[in-house]
Coordinates of C-alpha atoms and ligand atoms in Angstrom, one line a residue:
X1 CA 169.2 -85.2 -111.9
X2 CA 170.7 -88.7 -112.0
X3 CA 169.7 -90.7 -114.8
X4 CA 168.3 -94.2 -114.1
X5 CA 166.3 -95.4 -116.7
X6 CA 167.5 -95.5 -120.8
X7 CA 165.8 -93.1 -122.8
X8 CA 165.4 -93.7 -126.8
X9 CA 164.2 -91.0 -129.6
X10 CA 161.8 -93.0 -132.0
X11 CA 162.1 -91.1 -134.9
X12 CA 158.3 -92.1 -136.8
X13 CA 157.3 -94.4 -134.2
X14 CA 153.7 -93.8 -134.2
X15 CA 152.5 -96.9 -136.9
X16 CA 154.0 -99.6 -138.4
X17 CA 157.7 -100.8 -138.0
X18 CA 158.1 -97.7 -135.6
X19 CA 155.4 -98.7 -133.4
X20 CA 156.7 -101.8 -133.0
X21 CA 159.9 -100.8 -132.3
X22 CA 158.8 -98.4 -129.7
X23 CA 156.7 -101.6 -128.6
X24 CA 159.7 -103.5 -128.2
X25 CA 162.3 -101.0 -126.7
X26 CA 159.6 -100.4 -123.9
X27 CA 159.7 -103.9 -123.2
X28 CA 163.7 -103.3 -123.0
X29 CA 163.0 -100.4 -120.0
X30 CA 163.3 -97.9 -122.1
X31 CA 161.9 -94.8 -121.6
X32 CA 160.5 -93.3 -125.5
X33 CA 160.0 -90.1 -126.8
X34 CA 157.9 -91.1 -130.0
X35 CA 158.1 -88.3 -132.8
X36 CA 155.7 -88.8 -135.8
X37 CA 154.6 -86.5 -138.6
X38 CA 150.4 -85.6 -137.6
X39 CA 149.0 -89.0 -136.9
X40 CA 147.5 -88.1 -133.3
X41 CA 145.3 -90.9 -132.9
X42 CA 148.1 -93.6 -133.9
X43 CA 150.6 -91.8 -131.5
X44 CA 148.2 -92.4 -128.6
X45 CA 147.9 -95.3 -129.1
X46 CA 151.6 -96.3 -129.3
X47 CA 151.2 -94.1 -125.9
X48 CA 149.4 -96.1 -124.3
X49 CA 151.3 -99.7 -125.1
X50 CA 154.3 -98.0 -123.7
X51 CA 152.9 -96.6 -120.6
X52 CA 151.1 -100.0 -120.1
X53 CA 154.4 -102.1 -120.4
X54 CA 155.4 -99.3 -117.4
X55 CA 157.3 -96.7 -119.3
X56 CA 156.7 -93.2 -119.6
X57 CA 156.4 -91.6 -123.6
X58 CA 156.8 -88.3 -124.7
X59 CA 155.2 -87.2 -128.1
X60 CA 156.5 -84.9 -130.6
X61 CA 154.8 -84.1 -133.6
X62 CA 156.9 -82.3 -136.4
X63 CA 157.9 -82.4 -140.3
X64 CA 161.3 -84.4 -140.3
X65 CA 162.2 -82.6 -143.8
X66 CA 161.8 -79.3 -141.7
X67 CA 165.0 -78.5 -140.4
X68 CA 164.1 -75.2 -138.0
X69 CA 160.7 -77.3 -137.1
X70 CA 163.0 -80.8 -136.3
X71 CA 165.9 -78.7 -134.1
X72 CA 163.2 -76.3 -132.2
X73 CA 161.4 -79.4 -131.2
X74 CA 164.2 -81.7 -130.5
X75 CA 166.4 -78.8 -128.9
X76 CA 164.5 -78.6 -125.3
X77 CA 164.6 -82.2 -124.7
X78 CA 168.0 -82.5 -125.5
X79 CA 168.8 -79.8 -123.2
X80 CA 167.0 -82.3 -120.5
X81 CA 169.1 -85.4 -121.4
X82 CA 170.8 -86.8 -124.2
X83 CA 168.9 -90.1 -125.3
X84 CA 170.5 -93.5 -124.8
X85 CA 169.2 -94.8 -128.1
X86 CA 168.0 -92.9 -131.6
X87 CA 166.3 -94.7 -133.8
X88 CA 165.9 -93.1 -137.0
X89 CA 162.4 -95.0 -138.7
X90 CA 160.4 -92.2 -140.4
X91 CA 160.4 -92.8 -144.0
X92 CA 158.0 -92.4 -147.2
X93 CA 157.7 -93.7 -150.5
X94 CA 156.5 -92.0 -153.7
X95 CA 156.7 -94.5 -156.6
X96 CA 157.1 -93.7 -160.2
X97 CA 159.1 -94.8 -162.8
X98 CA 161.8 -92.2 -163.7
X99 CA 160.2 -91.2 -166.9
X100 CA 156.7 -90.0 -164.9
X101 CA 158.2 -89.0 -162.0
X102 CA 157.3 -85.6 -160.9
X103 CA 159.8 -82.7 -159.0
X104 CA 157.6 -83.2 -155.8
X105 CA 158.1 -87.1 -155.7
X106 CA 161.8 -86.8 -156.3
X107 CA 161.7 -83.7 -153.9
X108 CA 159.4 -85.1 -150.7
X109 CA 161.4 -88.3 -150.8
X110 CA 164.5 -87.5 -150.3
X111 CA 163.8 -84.7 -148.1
X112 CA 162.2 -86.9 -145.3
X113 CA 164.2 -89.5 -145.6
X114 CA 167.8 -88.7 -146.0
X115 CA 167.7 -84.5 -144.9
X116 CA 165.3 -85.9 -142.3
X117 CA 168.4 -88.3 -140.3
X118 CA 170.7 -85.0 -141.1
X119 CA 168.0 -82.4 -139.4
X120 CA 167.4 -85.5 -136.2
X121 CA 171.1 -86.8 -136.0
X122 CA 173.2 -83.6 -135.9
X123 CA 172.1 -82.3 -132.5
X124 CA 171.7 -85.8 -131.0
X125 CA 175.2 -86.8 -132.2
X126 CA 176.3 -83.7 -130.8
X127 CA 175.5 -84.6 -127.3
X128 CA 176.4 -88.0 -127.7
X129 CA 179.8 -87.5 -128.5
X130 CA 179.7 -85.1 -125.4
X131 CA 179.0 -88.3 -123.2
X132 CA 180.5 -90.4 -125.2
X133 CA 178.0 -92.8 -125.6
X134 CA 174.9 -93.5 -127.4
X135 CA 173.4 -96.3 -129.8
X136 CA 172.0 -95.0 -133.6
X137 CA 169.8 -97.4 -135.9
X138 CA 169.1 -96.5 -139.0
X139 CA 166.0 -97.7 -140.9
X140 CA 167.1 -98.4 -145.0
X141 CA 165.7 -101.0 -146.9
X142 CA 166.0 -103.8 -149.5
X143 CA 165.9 -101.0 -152.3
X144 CA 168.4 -98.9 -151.2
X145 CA 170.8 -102.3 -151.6
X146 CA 169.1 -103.6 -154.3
X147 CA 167.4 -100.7 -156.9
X148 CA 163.5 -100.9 -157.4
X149 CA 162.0 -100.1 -160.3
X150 CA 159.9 -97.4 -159.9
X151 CA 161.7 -96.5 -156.8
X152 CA 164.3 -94.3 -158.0
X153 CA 163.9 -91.7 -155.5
X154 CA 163.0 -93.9 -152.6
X155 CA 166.4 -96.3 -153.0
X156 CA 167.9 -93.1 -153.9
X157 CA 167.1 -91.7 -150.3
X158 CA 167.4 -95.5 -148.6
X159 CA 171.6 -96.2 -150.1
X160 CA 172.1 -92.9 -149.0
X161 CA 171.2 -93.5 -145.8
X162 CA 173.6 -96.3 -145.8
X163 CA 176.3 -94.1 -146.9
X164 CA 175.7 -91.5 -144.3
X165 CA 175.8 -93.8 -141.7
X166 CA 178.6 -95.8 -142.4
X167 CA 180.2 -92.4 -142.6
X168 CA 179.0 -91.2 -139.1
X169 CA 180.4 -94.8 -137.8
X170 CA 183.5 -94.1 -139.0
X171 CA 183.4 -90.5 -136.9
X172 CA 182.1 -91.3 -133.7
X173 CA 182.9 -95.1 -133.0
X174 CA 186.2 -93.8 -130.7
X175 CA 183.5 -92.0 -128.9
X176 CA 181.7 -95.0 -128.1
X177 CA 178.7 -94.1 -130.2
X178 CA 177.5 -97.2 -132.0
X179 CA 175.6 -96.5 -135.3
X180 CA 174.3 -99.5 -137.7
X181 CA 171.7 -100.1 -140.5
X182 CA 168.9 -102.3 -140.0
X183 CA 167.4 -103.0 -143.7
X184 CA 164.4 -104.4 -144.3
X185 CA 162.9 -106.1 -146.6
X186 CA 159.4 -106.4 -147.7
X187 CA 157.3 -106.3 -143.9
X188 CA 153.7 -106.5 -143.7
X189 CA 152.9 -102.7 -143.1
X190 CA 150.4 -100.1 -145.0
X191 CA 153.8 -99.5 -147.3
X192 CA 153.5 -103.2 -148.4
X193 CA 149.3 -103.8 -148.5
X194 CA 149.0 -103.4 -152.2
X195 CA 151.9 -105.1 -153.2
X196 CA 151.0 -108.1 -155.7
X197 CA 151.6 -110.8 -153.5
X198 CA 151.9 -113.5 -155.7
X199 CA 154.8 -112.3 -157.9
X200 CA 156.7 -111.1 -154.7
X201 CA 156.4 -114.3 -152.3
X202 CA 158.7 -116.1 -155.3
X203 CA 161.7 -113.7 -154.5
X204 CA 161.8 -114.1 -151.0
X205 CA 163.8 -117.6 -149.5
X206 CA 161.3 -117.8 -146.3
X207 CA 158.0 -117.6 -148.7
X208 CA 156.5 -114.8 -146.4
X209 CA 156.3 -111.2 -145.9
X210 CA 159.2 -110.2 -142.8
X211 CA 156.7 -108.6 -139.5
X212 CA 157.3 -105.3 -137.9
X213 CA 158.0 -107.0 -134.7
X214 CA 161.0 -108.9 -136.7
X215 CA 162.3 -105.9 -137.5
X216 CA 161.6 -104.3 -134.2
X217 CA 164.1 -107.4 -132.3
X218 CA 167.0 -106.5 -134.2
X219 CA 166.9 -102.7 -133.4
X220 CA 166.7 -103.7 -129.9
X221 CA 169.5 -105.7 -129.9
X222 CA 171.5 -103.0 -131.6
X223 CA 170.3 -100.3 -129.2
X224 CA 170.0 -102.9 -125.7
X225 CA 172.7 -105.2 -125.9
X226 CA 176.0 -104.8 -123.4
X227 CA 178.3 -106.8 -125.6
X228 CA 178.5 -105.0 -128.2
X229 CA 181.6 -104.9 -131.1
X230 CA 178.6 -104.3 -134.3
X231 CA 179.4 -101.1 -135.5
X232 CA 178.9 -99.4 -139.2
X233 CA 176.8 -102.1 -140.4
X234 CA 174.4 -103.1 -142.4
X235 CA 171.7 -105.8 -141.5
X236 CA 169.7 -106.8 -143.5
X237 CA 166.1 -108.8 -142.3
X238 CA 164.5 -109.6 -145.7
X239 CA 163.4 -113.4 -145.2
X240 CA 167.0 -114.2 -147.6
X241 CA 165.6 -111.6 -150.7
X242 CA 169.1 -110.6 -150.7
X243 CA 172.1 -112.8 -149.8
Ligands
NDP1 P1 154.6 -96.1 -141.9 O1 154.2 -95.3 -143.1 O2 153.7 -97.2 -141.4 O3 155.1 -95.2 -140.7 C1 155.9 -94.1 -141.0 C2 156.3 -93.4 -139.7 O4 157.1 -92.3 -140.0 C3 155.0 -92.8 -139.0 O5 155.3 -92.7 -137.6 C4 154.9 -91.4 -139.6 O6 154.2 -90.4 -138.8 C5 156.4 -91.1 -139.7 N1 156.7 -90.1 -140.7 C6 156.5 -90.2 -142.0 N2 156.9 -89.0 -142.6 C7 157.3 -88.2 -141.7 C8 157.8 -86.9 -141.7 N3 157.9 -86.1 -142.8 N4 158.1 -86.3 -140.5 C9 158.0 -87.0 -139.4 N5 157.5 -88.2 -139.3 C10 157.2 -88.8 -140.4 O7 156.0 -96.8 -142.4 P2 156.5 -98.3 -142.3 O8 156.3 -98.8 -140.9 O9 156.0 -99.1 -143.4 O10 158.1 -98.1 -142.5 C11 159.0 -97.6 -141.5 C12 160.3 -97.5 -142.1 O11 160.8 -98.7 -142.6 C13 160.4 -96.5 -143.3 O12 161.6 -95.8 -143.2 C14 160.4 -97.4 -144.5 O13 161.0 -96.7 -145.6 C15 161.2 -98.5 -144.0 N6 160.9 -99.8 -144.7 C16 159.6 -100.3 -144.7 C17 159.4 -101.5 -145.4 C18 158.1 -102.1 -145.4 O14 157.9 -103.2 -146.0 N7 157.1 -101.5 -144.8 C19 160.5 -102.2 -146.1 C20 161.8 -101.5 -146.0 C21 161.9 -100.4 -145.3 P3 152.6 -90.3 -138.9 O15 152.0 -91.5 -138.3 O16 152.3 -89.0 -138.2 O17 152.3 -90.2 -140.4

């Protein structure tokens, strides 16, 4: 079947930066398939904004820690097509300083975030080196840059994230498979609501929390853009908290 619109996996696109993101590629013509973790009700709704902008979404719900769960669900679409666009998003945090931090936090962290982009890339890079072409954005943050305290795990996951994807840049770039970082910095999200406001607005250049939507432009131009020579980098959108 000939291929005519751009399709683009939103890995944890169901809330928050992801939903934006999905928001925005839709306005881009592409097509989505949305994966999220068991957030029906917010995956609908990112559903519905896509179909009303006049694109179609697929949803897939799965555990991106789960490696047999990830492939089986990921494995039949892929058979279908190979996606223009990945966009890995999903991500949690589990704060604790080191000296409190319990096996689970350490263990539920990294596994989502970092084994989660090795469960979702390895069959999508697969079939994107066999067309030999495909975008990949990968969603770090500040703290995997910077170090948080009482985010040891978290940056942990988020600079390894870095490293595997400057890695995968270096393997697939002759294939014509594009893969960068976006990193953000602190965005007005759930992930950010209790954050003491007044002792983080002094860190930050532009004096204001970053918004999902800002994030959202700069994965679309990685993943949309024609003229394209950004590749195995790291961009940061964090109002100047690092510079
Ligand atoms: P949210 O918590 O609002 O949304 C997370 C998304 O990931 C949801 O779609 C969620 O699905 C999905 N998800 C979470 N865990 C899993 C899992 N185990 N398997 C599959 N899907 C999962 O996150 P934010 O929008 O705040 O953050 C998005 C990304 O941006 C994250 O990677 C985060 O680390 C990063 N980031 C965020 C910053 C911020 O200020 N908010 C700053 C820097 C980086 P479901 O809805 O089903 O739970």
């Amino acid at each position: 079947m000939a291929e005519t619109t751009k399709t683009a996996l939103v890995i944890g696109g169901s809330r928050g930066i992801g939903r934006a993101i999905v928001e925005r590629l839709a306005a881009s013509g592409f097509d989505i398939w949305l994966t999220y973790r068991g957030n029906h009700a917010a995956a609908n709704e990112a559903k519905a904004v896509v179909e009303a902008a006049g694109r179609s979404c697929r949803l897939l719900a799965f555990d991106v820690a789960d490696r047999a769960a990830t492939r089986a669900a990921l494995e039949p679409l892929l058979q279908e097509r190979c996606p223009d666009a990945l966009v890995f998003n999903s991500g949690i945090a589990r704060d604790n300083l080191l000296a409190f931090m319990q096996d689970a936090e350490w263990d539920d962290v990294l596994r989502t975030n970092l084994d989660g982009f090795f469960n979702v890339s390895k069959p999508v890079v697969f079939e994107m080196i066999r067309k030999k072409r495909g975008r990949i954005v990968v969603i770090s943050s500040i703290s995997g840059q910077m170090g948080q305290a009482g985010q040891m795990n978290y940056a942990a996951s988020k600079a390894g994230l870095i490293g595997a994807a400057r890695s995968l840049a270096r393997e697939v770039g002759r294939k014509n498979v594009f893969v960068n970082v976006v990193s953000p910095g602190v965005i007005e999200t759930e992930m950010t609501a209790d954050l003491p406001k007044e002792h983080v607005l002094p860190l930050i250049p532009l004096n204001r929390y970053g918004t999902a939507a800002e994030v959202a432009a700069v994965v679309d131009f990685l993943c949309s853009e024609p003229h394209m020579y950004v590749h195995g980098q790291v961009i940061g959108v964090n109002g100047g908290m690092a510079i």
